[in-house]
Short mmCIF file of C-alpha atoms in Angstrom, two decimals:
data_model
loop_
_atom_site.label_atom_id
_atom_site.label_comp_id
_atom_site.label_asym_id
_atom_site.label_seq_id
_atom_site.Cartn_x
_atom_site.Cartn_y
_atom_site.Cartn_z
CA MET A 1382 -104.84 115.12 122.35
CA THR A 1383 -105.05 113.29 125.49
CA THR A 1384 -104.20 113.87 129.15
CA VAL A 1385 -101.45 113.38 131.70
CA ALA A 1386 -103.69 110.72 133.56
CA ALA A 1387 -104.15 108.69 130.49
CA MET A 1388 -100.70 108.83 129.64
CA VAL A 1389 -100.11 107.48 133.31
CA ALA A 1390 -102.66 105.11 133.01
CA ALA A 1391 -100.97 103.30 130.19
CA ARG A 1392 -98.39 102.41 132.26
CA ALA A 1393 -99.67 100.69 134.75
CA GLU A 1394 -99.26 97.14 133.38
CA ASP A 1395 -95.82 98.28 131.97
CA ASP A 1396 -93.00 95.82 133.76
CA ARG A 1397 -89.85 97.52 131.86
CA LEU A 1398 -87.97 100.15 134.08
CA GLY A 1399 -89.71 103.76 135.17
CA VAL A 1400 -88.09 105.24 137.66
CA LEU A 1401 -84.45 104.91 139.28
CA ASP A 1402 -82.36 107.19 141.57
CA ALA A 1403 -78.69 106.30 143.48
CA ALA A 1404 -80.61 104.26 145.85
CA GLY A 1405 -83.51 102.24 143.84
CA ARG A 1406 -85.65 101.07 140.42
CA TRP A 1407 -88.87 100.68 140.20
CA THR A 1408 -91.04 99.64 136.96
CA TRP A 1409 -93.53 101.64 135.42
CA ARG A 1410 -96.32 99.10 137.02
CA GLN A 1411 -94.75 100.00 140.70
CA SER A 1412 -94.22 103.80 139.69
CA VAL A 1413 -98.15 104.09 138.83
CA ALA A 1414 -99.17 102.29 141.61
CA GLU A 1415 -96.89 104.43 143.74
CA GLY A 1416 -98.73 107.41 142.27
CA ALA A 1417 -102.31 106.04 142.47
CA ALA A 1418 -101.79 105.70 146.37
CA ARG A 1419 -100.74 109.26 146.76
CA ALA A 1420 -103.43 110.13 144.42
CA ALA A 1421 -105.91 108.54 146.97
CA LEU A 1422 -104.56 109.90 150.37
CA ALA A 1423 -104.81 113.52 148.71
CA GLN A 1424 -108.12 112.97 147.81
CA SER A 1425 -108.75 111.47 151.64
CA LEU A 1426 -107.20 114.70 152.86
CA ARG A 1427 -108.89 117.19 150.62
CA SER A 1428 -110.73 120.45 151.83
CA ASP A 1429 -112.70 122.90 150.93
CA GLY A 1430 -110.86 125.35 147.61
CA PRO A 1431 -109.03 123.91 145.00
CA PHE A 1432 -107.07 121.22 144.60
CA HIS A 1433 -103.69 122.42 144.59
CA ILE A 1434 -101.00 119.96 145.98
CA GLY A 1435 -97.51 122.21 146.80
CA VAL A 1436 -94.69 120.16 146.05
CA LEU A 1437 -91.47 121.38 148.27
CA LEU A 1438 -89.02 118.74 147.58
CA PRO A 1439 -85.61 117.62 145.47
CA ASN A 1440 -85.92 115.69 142.64
CA GLY A 1441 -86.29 112.05 143.48
CA PRO A 1442 -88.69 108.80 143.18
CA GLU A 1443 -91.20 110.68 145.80
CA TYR A 1444 -91.60 113.54 143.37
CA LEU A 1445 -92.31 111.91 140.23
CA PHE A 1446 -94.58 109.29 142.27
CA TRP A 1447 -96.41 112.84 143.14
CA LEU A 1448 -96.56 113.76 139.64
CA ASN A 1449 -98.23 110.56 138.76
CA GLY A 1450 -100.85 111.11 141.50
CA ALA A 1451 -101.47 113.69 140.56
CA ALA A 1452 -102.52 113.52 137.21
CA LEU A 1453 -104.54 110.39 138.18
CA ALA A 1454 -106.40 112.36 141.04
CA GLY A 1455 -106.93 115.53 138.19
CA ALA A 1456 -105.19 117.43 141.33
CA ALA A 1457 -102.73 120.69 140.11
CA ILE A 1458 -99.38 120.44 141.42
CA VAL A 1459 -97.48 123.58 142.36
CA GLY A 1460 -93.79 123.24 141.98
CA VAL A 1461 -92.49 125.41 144.95
CA ASN A 1462 -88.82 126.42 144.71
CA PRO A 1463 -86.42 125.48 147.62
CA THR A 1464 -84.21 128.38 146.92
CA ARG A 1465 -87.16 130.64 148.09
CA ARG A 1466 -87.34 131.95 151.85
CA GLY A 1467 -88.89 133.39 154.83
CA GLU A 1468 -92.19 135.47 153.39
CA ALA A 1469 -91.12 134.71 150.01
CA LEU A 1470 -91.41 131.07 150.10
CA ALA A 1471 -95.23 131.50 152.26
CA ALA A 1472 -96.15 133.85 149.62
CA ASP A 1473 -96.00 131.19 146.98
CA ILE A 1474 -97.48 128.86 148.42
CA ARG A 1475 -100.40 131.10 149.86
CA SER A 1476 -101.02 132.71 146.18
CA THR A 1477 -101.64 129.88 144.54
CA ASP A 1478 -104.01 128.31 146.75
CA CYS A 1479 -102.16 125.17 148.16
CA THR A 1480 -104.80 123.15 150.11
CA LEU A 1481 -101.97 120.24 150.66
CA ILE A 1482 -98.36 120.37 150.79
CA VAL A 1483 -95.52 117.38 150.34
CA THR A 1484 -92.10 118.14 151.43
CA ASP A 1485 -89.35 116.54 153.39
CA HIS A 1486 -87.46 116.99 156.65
CA GLU A 1487 -85.31 120.18 154.81
CA GLY A 1488 -88.32 121.44 153.76
CA ALA A 1489 -90.41 121.13 156.69
CA ALA A 1490 -87.75 123.09 158.46
CA LEU A 1491 -88.50 126.09 155.67
CA LEU A 1492 -91.70 125.89 156.40
CA GLU A 1493 -91.46 126.46 160.06
CA GLY A 1494 -93.71 129.51 161.49
CA LEU A 1495 -94.64 130.55 157.90
CA SER A 1496 -98.53 131.75 157.63
CA LEU A 1497 -99.06 129.12 154.66
CA GLY A 1498 -103.06 129.37 154.90
CA LEU A 1499 -103.87 125.55 155.58
CA ALA A 1500 -103.85 123.43 158.44
CA PRO A 1501 -100.73 122.41 160.20
CA ASP A 1502 -102.08 118.42 159.82
CA HIS A 1503 -102.22 119.27 155.56
CA VAL A 1504 -98.44 119.27 155.81
CA LEU A 1505 -97.22 115.61 154.96
CA VAL A 1506 -93.34 115.19 155.47
CA THR A 1507 -91.94 112.45 153.49
CA GLY A 1508 -90.37 109.37 155.58
CA SER A 1509 -92.43 110.57 158.82
CA GLU A 1510 -93.97 108.24 160.64
CA ARG A 1511 -97.36 109.56 159.88
CA TYR A 1512 -96.77 110.11 155.88
CA LEU A 1513 -95.91 106.18 156.16
CA GLU A 1514 -98.67 104.87 158.13
CA LEU A 1515 -101.52 107.16 155.99
CA LEU A 1516 -99.65 105.75 152.55
CA ALA A 1517 -99.65 102.55 153.76
CA HIS A 1518 -103.62 102.30 154.01
CA PHE A 1519 -103.46 103.13 150.60
CA SER A 1520 -101.04 100.97 149.11
CA ALA A 1521 -102.06 99.05 146.04
CA ASP A 1522 -105.15 98.95 148.30
CA ASN A 1523 -103.61 96.21 150.40
CA GLY A 1524 -104.19 93.67 147.76
CA ALA A 1525 -107.66 93.95 147.13
CA GLU A 1526 -108.75 94.13 143.48
CA SER A 1527 -110.37 97.39 143.77
CA GLY A 1528 -109.82 100.30 146.06
CA PRO A 1529 -109.45 104.37 146.14
CA ALA A 1530 -106.23 103.68 143.97
CA ARG A 1531 -107.14 101.06 141.85
CA ASP A 1532 -109.96 102.64 140.93
CA LEU A 1533 -108.25 106.21 139.81
CA VAL A 1534 -106.39 104.17 137.44
CA THR A 1535 -109.17 102.66 136.41
CA HIS A 1536 -111.11 106.00 135.60
CA ALA A 1537 -108.08 107.68 134.74
CA GLY A 1538 -110.46 108.33 131.17
CA ASP A 1539 -112.56 110.38 133.53
CA VAL A 1540 -110.15 113.50 133.88
CA ALA A 1541 -110.93 116.22 131.68
CA GLU A 1542 -107.94 117.65 128.99
CA ASP A 1543 -109.17 120.80 130.53
CA ALA A 1544 -108.09 119.95 134.50
CA LEU A 1545 -105.33 122.62 135.93
CA PHE A 1546 -102.42 120.07 135.85
CA GLN A 1547 -99.76 122.52 136.83
CA LEU A 1548 -98.91 126.03 138.66
CA ILE A 1549 -95.05 126.45 137.24
CA PHE A 1550 -93.52 129.85 138.87
CA THR A 1551 -91.72 131.77 136.41
CA SER A 1552 -88.18 132.51 137.26
CA GLY A 1553 -89.12 136.18 138.41
CA THR A 1554 -86.49 138.17 136.27
CA THR A 1555 -89.07 140.85 135.46
CA GLY A 1556 -90.74 140.96 139.26
CA THR A 1557 -92.68 138.70 141.31
CA PRO A 1558 -92.81 135.10 140.13
CA LYS A 1559 -96.02 134.10 139.10
CA ALA A 1560 -97.50 131.14 138.12
CA VAL A 1561 -98.10 129.94 134.57
CA ARG A 1562 -101.53 127.41 134.22
CA CYS A 1563 -100.81 124.17 132.18
CA THR A 1564 -103.82 121.67 132.02
CA GLN A 1565 -103.39 118.31 131.61
CA GLY A 1566 -104.60 118.35 128.23
CA ARG A 1567 -102.02 121.11 127.14
CA LEU A 1568 -98.67 118.93 128.67
CA ALA A 1569 -99.98 115.95 127.06
CA GLY A 1570 -100.09 117.38 123.96
CA ILE A 1571 -96.37 119.02 124.16
CA ALA A 1572 -95.39 115.38 124.88
CA GLU A 1573 -97.22 113.76 121.99
CA VAL A 1574 -94.72 116.29 119.71
CA ALA A 1575 -91.59 116.48 121.69
CA ALA A 1576 -91.48 112.61 122.06
CA PRO A 1577 -91.58 111.80 118.13
CA GLY A 1578 -90.13 114.80 117.41
CA TYR A 1579 -87.04 114.08 119.61
CA GLY A 1580 -86.68 110.75 118.79
CA TYR A 1581 -87.86 109.60 122.52
CA GLY A 1582 -87.95 105.69 122.61
CA PRO A 1583 -89.36 103.20 125.29
CA ASP A 1584 -85.81 101.90 125.47
CA ASP A 1585 -84.17 105.45 126.65
CA VAL A 1586 -83.08 106.20 130.14
CA CYS A 1587 -83.75 109.77 130.14
CA TYR A 1588 -81.71 111.43 133.23
CA CYS A 1589 -83.16 114.79 135.08
CA PRO A 1590 -80.81 116.74 136.03
CA MET A 1591 -82.72 120.19 135.92
CA PRO A 1592 -85.49 120.89 138.87
CA LEU A 1593 -88.79 119.24 138.39
CA PHE A 1594 -90.33 122.15 139.98
CA HIS A 1595 -89.76 123.95 135.93
CA GLY A 1596 -90.86 123.57 132.84
CA ASN A 1597 -87.94 122.38 131.33
CA ALA A 1598 -87.91 118.94 133.21
CA LEU A 1599 -92.01 118.37 133.14
CA MET A 1600 -92.05 119.48 129.29
CA ALA A 1601 -88.87 118.33 127.32
CA LEU A 1602 -88.32 115.29 129.64
CA TRP A 1603 -91.22 113.99 131.83
CA GLY A 1604 -93.77 114.62 129.46
CA PRO A 1605 -92.28 112.91 126.69
CA ALA A 1606 -90.60 109.76 128.63
CA VAL A 1607 -94.20 109.33 130.59
CA MET A 1608 -95.50 109.27 126.62
CA VAL A 1609 -93.28 106.72 125.39
CA GLY A 1610 -92.81 104.61 128.43
CA ALA A 1611 -89.16 105.54 128.98
CA ALA A 1612 -87.50 105.16 132.26
CA ILE A 1613 -86.58 108.43 133.93
CA ALA A 1614 -83.58 108.80 136.22
CA VAL A 1615 -83.18 111.56 138.86
CA ARG A 1616 -80.34 112.94 141.16
CA PRO A 1617 -81.67 115.35 144.25
CA ARG A 1618 -79.49 118.68 142.86
CA PHE A 1619 -78.08 119.12 139.45
CA SER A 1620 -73.90 118.82 139.92
CA ALA A 1621 -71.71 119.59 136.99
CA SER A 1622 -68.85 117.24 138.81
CA GLU A 1623 -71.05 114.37 139.12
CA PHE A 1624 -72.81 114.90 135.73
CA LEU A 1625 -70.69 112.20 133.78
CA ASP A 1626 -70.88 109.94 136.65
CA ASP A 1627 -74.56 109.73 137.11
CA VAL A 1628 -74.75 109.04 133.13
CA ARG A 1629 -72.52 105.90 133.51
CA ARG A 1630 -74.37 104.79 136.49
CA PHE A 1631 -77.81 105.19 135.09
CA LYS A 1632 -76.93 104.41 131.38
CA ALA A 1633 -78.85 107.15 130.18
CA THR A 1634 -78.93 107.83 126.57
CA LYS A 1635 -81.00 111.50 126.79
CA PHE A 1636 -81.35 114.28 129.17
CA SER A 1637 -82.56 117.66 129.31
CA TYR A 1638 -81.10 120.67 130.20
CA VAL A 1639 -80.50 124.93 129.89
CA GLY A 1640 -77.55 127.05 128.35
CA LYS A 1641 -75.74 127.32 131.75
CA ALA A 1642 -75.56 123.87 133.11
CA ILE A 1643 -73.96 122.91 129.70
CA ALA A 1644 -71.15 125.50 130.36
CA TYR A 1645 -70.70 124.56 133.74
CA ILE A 1646 -70.51 120.93 132.63
CA LEU A 1647 -68.24 122.08 130.28
CA ALA A 1648 -65.81 123.79 132.93
CA THR A 1649 -65.22 120.63 134.76
CA PRO A 1650 -61.73 118.78 134.07
CA VAL A 1651 -61.41 117.08 131.06
CA ARG A 1652 -60.87 113.57 131.28
CA PRO A 1653 -59.52 111.38 128.63
CA ASP A 1654 -62.38 108.80 128.30
CA ASP A 1655 -65.05 111.23 128.45
CA ALA A 1656 -66.87 110.31 125.33
CA GLU A 1657 -67.02 106.33 126.80
CA ASN A 1658 -70.88 106.84 127.61
CA THR A 1659 -74.31 106.16 126.52
CA LEU A 1660 -75.82 109.69 125.42
CA ARG A 1661 -77.08 109.88 122.18
CA SER A 1662 -78.73 113.17 122.56
CA ALA A 1663 -80.43 116.07 124.54
CA PHE A 1664 -82.54 118.79 124.36
CA GLY A 1665 -83.16 122.00 125.91
CA THR A 1666 -82.31 126.20 125.31
CA GLU A 1667 -79.83 128.97 125.34
CA ALA A 1668 -76.75 126.46 124.86
CA SER A 1669 -74.15 128.61 122.71
CA VAL A 1670 -73.29 127.25 119.57
CA ARG A 1671 -69.38 127.16 121.06
CA ASP A 1672 -70.68 125.00 123.68
CA ARG A 1673 -72.82 122.86 121.72
CA ASN A 1674 -70.12 122.00 119.42
CA ARG A 1675 -67.53 121.68 122.20
CA PHE A 1676 -70.31 119.14 123.93
CA ARG A 1677 -70.64 117.10 120.85
CA LYS A 1678 -66.71 116.72 120.29
CA ARG A 1679 -66.30 116.26 124.41
CA PHE A 1680 -68.98 113.49 124.94
CA GLY A 1681 -70.29 112.29 121.55
CA CYS A 1682 -73.88 113.49 122.58
CA TYR A 1683 -76.12 115.88 120.18
CA LEU A 1684 -77.33 119.08 121.92
CA ILE A 1685 -80.89 119.88 120.34
CA GLU A 1686 -81.98 123.70 120.86
CA GLY A 1687 -85.41 124.63 120.85
CA TYR A 1688 -87.06 127.50 121.94
CA GLY A 1689 -90.60 127.06 124.05
CA GLN A 1690 -91.81 129.10 127.45
CA SER A 1691 -93.97 127.79 130.32
CA GLU A 1692 -96.32 129.67 129.02
CA GLY A 1693 -96.49 128.41 126.11
CA GLY A 1694 -96.97 131.54 123.95
CA ALA A 1695 -94.56 131.15 121.39
CA ALA A 1696 -92.46 128.49 120.09
CA ILE A 1697 -89.57 128.02 117.55
CA ASN A 1698 -88.58 124.38 116.19
CA PRO A 1699 -85.20 123.73 114.99
CA VAL A 1700 -85.70 123.00 110.83
CA PRO A 1701 -82.67 121.02 108.64
CA GLY A 1702 -80.04 123.25 106.69
CA MET A 1703 -80.54 126.19 109.48
CA PRO A 1704 -77.59 128.31 110.22
CA PRO A 1705 -75.57 128.05 113.24
CA GLY A 1706 -76.80 129.55 116.14
CA ALA A 1707 -79.94 129.61 114.90
CA LEU A 1708 -83.25 128.63 116.85
CA GLY A 1709 -85.43 127.57 113.95
CA LYS A 1710 -88.26 128.92 112.44
CA PRO A 1711 -91.94 129.36 114.08
CA VAL A 1712 -94.23 126.60 114.28
CA ASP A 1713 -97.75 125.98 112.28
CA ASP A 1714 -96.73 129.29 110.68
CA VAL A 1715 -97.82 131.32 113.62
CA ASP A 1716 -97.18 135.18 112.91
CA LEU A 1717 -94.03 135.67 114.88
CA ALA A 1718 -91.88 138.65 114.75
CA VAL A 1719 -89.33 140.58 116.42
CA ILE A 1720 -90.78 144.07 117.58
CA SER A 1721 -89.20 147.35 118.60
CA PRO A 1722 -89.96 148.14 122.28
CA GLU A 1723 -89.44 152.00 121.46
CA THR A 1724 -91.43 151.90 118.44
CA GLY A 1725 -93.52 149.10 118.13
CA ALA A 1726 -92.33 148.59 114.55
CA GLU A 1727 -91.19 145.45 113.07
CA CYS A 1728 -87.51 145.60 113.70
CA PRO A 1729 -84.99 145.45 110.27
CA ARG A 1730 -83.96 141.58 109.38
CA ALA A 1731 -80.41 141.11 111.12
CA LEU A 1732 -77.30 141.50 109.02
CA ILE A 1733 -75.16 138.32 109.02
CA ASP A 1734 -71.53 138.02 107.76
CA PRO A 1735 -70.41 134.61 106.43
CA GLY A 1736 -68.64 134.16 109.79
CA GLY A 1737 -71.75 134.49 111.35
CA ARG A 1738 -70.93 137.86 113.25
CA LEU A 1739 -74.27 139.73 113.92
CA LEU A 1740 -73.58 143.48 111.82
CA ASN A 1741 -76.76 146.06 113.00
CA ALA A 1742 -77.23 144.29 116.11
CA GLY A 1743 -78.55 147.88 117.09
CA GLU A 1744 -81.61 147.97 115.23
CA ALA A 1745 -82.13 144.41 114.62
CA THR A 1746 -82.86 143.31 118.43
CA GLY A 1747 -86.41 143.60 119.54
CA GLU A 1748 -88.99 141.47 121.50
CA ILE A 1749 -90.08 138.55 120.09
CA VAL A 1750 -93.82 138.68 119.53
CA ASN A 1751 -96.48 135.98 118.45
CA ARG A 1752 -99.18 138.39 116.65
CA SER A 1753 -101.32 135.66 115.78
CA GLY A 1754 -102.64 135.71 118.96
CA ARG A 1755 -102.16 134.26 122.31
CA GLY A 1756 -100.77 130.55 121.17
CA LYS A 1757 -100.89 128.15 123.82
CA PHE A 1758 -100.75 130.21 126.38
CA GLU A 1759 -103.54 129.32 129.29
CA GLY A 1760 -103.23 132.32 131.24
CA TYR A 1761 -101.57 133.23 135.13
CA TYR A 1762 -103.23 131.67 138.41
CA ARG A 1763 -104.91 135.09 139.77
CA HIS A 1764 -102.66 137.42 138.23
CA GLU A 1765 -104.76 139.16 136.01
CA SER A 1766 -102.58 142.25 135.73
CA ALA A 1767 -99.45 140.17 134.21
CA GLU A 1768 -101.71 138.04 131.79
CA GLN A 1769 -103.02 141.43 130.06
CA ASP A 1770 -99.53 142.48 129.67
CA ARG A 1771 -98.13 139.85 128.33
CA LEU A 1772 -101.07 139.85 125.86
CA ARG A 1773 -101.67 143.94 124.95
CA ASN A 1774 -102.51 145.26 121.86
CA GLY A 1775 -104.14 141.54 121.26
CA TRP A 1776 -100.39 139.89 120.62
CA TYR A 1777 -98.42 137.65 122.71
CA TRP A 1778 -95.59 139.68 124.31
CA THR A 1779 -92.85 137.00 125.39
CA GLY A 1780 -90.37 139.18 127.31
CA ASP A 1781 -87.43 137.59 125.37
CA LEU A 1782 -85.30 139.54 122.74
CA GLY A 1783 -83.90 138.14 119.68
CA TYR A 1784 -83.37 139.07 115.93
CA VAL A 1785 -84.08 137.62 112.23
CA ASP A 1786 -82.22 136.99 109.13
CA ALA A 1787 -83.11 137.73 105.82
CA ASP A 1788 -84.14 134.06 105.71
CA GLY A 1789 -86.64 133.96 108.10
CA PHE A 1790 -84.68 132.01 111.06
CA PHE A 1791 -84.68 133.67 114.76
CA TYR A 1792 -82.05 134.22 117.03
CA PHE A 1793 -82.28 134.42 120.66
CA ALA A 1794 -80.54 137.55 122.04
CA GLY A 1795 -81.45 137.30 125.81
CA ARG A 1796 -84.35 138.58 128.20
CA SER A 1797 -85.89 141.80 128.31
CA GLY A 1798 -84.60 142.76 131.60
CA ASP A 1799 -81.17 142.40 129.60
CA TRP A 1800 -81.30 145.70 127.32
CA LEU A 1801 -78.78 148.36 128.17
CA ARG A 1802 -78.30 151.86 127.43
CA VAL A 1803 -75.08 153.10 126.62
CA ASP A 1804 -74.34 156.92 125.48
CA SER A 1805 -78.42 157.21 124.27
CA GLU A 1806 -77.82 153.55 122.18
CA ASN A 1807 -80.22 150.50 123.81
CA PHE A 1808 -78.83 146.99 122.87
CA ALA A 1809 -78.63 143.56 124.46
CA ALA A 1810 -76.74 141.85 126.57
CA GLY A 1811 -77.03 138.65 124.46
CA PRO A 1812 -74.76 139.54 121.67
CA VAL A 1813 -72.19 140.77 123.85
CA GLU A 1814 -72.19 137.29 125.41
CA ALA A 1815 -71.89 135.44 122.39
CA VAL A 1816 -68.91 137.94 121.31
CA LEU A 1817 -67.54 137.07 124.51
CA SER A 1818 -67.66 133.37 124.55
CA ARG A 1819 -65.65 133.21 121.56
CA ASN A 1820 -62.71 133.66 123.59
CA PRO A 1821 -61.09 130.16 124.17
CA ASP A 1822 -60.26 130.98 127.63
CA VAL A 1823 -63.94 131.79 128.59
CA ALA A 1824 -66.42 129.38 130.25
CA VAL A 1825 -68.93 131.73 130.95
CA ALA A 1826 -69.91 135.35 130.36
CA ALA A 1827 -72.55 137.19 132.09
CA VAL A 1828 -72.90 140.87 130.88
CA TYR A 1829 -75.63 143.61 132.75
CA PRO A 1830 -75.46 146.79 132.96
CA VAL A 1831 -74.31 149.34 136.16
CA PRO A 1832 -74.72 152.83 136.48
CA ASP A 1833 -72.67 155.08 134.52
CA THR A 1834 -71.89 157.27 137.40
CA ALA A 1835 -69.41 159.94 135.23
CA SER A 1836 -72.12 161.32 132.73
CA GLY A 1837 -74.87 160.75 135.49
CA ALA A 1838 -77.37 159.21 132.76
CA GLY A 1839 -77.26 155.46 131.12
CA ASP A 1840 -75.54 152.83 132.02
CA GLN A 1841 -71.65 151.63 131.69
CA VAL A 1842 -71.49 147.55 130.69
CA MET A 1843 -70.21 145.41 133.09
CA VAL A 1844 -69.42 141.45 132.75
CA ALA A 1845 -68.63 138.79 134.78
CA LEU A 1846 -66.18 135.99 133.52
CA GLU A 1847 -66.17 132.29 134.80
CA LEU A 1848 -62.90 131.09 133.03
CA VAL A 1849 -62.39 127.50 131.93
CA PRO A 1850 -59.60 125.37 133.95
CA GLY A 1851 -56.47 126.40 133.91
CA ALA A 1852 -56.80 129.72 132.01
CA SER A 1853 -55.66 132.70 133.53
CA PHE A 1854 -56.69 136.58 133.44
CA ASP A 1855 -54.71 138.66 131.57
CA PRO A 1856 -56.57 142.40 131.66
CA SER A 1857 -54.45 143.56 129.13
CA ALA A 1858 -54.38 140.83 126.54
CA PHE A 1859 -58.13 140.32 127.02
CA LEU A 1860 -58.83 143.98 126.09
CA ALA A 1861 -56.66 143.49 122.94
CA TRP A 1862 -58.49 140.63 122.13
CA LEU A 1863 -61.82 142.77 122.52
CA GLU A 1864 -60.78 145.52 120.40
CA ALA A 1865 -60.10 142.53 117.68
CA GLN A 1866 -63.47 141.72 117.40
CA PRO A 1867 -64.84 143.12 114.28
CA ASP A 1868 -68.64 142.28 115.42
CA LEU A 1869 -67.98 143.92 118.89
CA GLY A 1870 -70.22 147.11 118.93
CA THR A 1871 -68.50 150.38 119.51
CA LYS A 1872 -70.76 150.87 122.88
CA TRP A 1873 -70.34 147.28 123.86
CA LEU A 1874 -67.04 147.20 125.51
CA PRO A 1875 -66.98 146.48 128.88
CA ARG A 1876 -65.17 149.63 130.85
#
């Protein structure tokens, strides 16, 4: 195991392309120097308390430079979610003890008037006159052979593996977002495994459409790219309609994704030259089998599915010969199981017919649990109760639903908050969405519960559909199609 600081410092004399966006390009040598200047700037402003730097920025070179800088300075980046507003946004910053904030003019407007718990002069606004003046003082240490910025690169080996590097907020689907701790050693360890495992090489151009404040972009793309010296291409925000244009502009060979992003890309109008691009493969989570096949056929790019969490408590990797739709098997022979939330016992194995249809979803679906312990989970920052809930009974509870077939292959079935209870029967939204996604007119399906006002107890099944371009919705035809699906449970029918 190494550190992120050592990974970044290893690129300090690398003159290959390191960072690019629509406006410019930087070699790795330049990217590391830009990071070192920001590290020295942050250290010059360091005050009492944890060395936590809140970054409220869109994807871009500035964000990447601050990642490099925090690594070299031994600081922790707090990726602040720009979709948060008002007191919720301020609470995220205060709860993670940020002593410095880096944002742009748009972010500064969001922060105006909020109680952040730090001095106003510790909010740096990129592009402002003050920011540029402060940064110029440390940029390449003005040509000197040594100085605060250069010394940070030289002494990158002094940064410890257990130094906190990231506080990554959870999505908040089960309550207030929690900040996941990720040390330098853990992220470097992920990069060491992911880079060769998923075929990252120094000649790759890795397109990052997912936000850099989420674990997906950091762990599946940024870390492995730094490890091997691949170029990182960024745009401010994900755009399905601009995806292919970006790929061609950057000559991207890899990217990371989440399933919904793939569905949105596939929902864009088909062009006859879609397959004329440089993409080779992508790594991500939660794309359906149908969408993976459609993406490969349309764009000529393989989507490699895996399973993991920002917390690091459980991981499942694909293996050769696994059935369609499976995630794979647990890594390192970890004792992963699917546990019933009602009984605490292991769920029966899933019965899957030759067509890939799940026949016993009700009894086979439960929560994915690591019975070996906490895995790589390093805890939540200042949230002990949530941490203990994750580790109840000495196991790590993922909060994700799944099922396991007779051969030990795991399948994803949704989040623990996706349970529905209809006529006293519990089931997950995931298998229902899997059935709905087979309809050729459906681009994206989302299943969720609404109160059963007729009975006064339990739920009814509600579904929201986004159709593929050019399709129209015929309720009668759709109902007839649903009733013809042999694996649609009797309680699963939307009403």
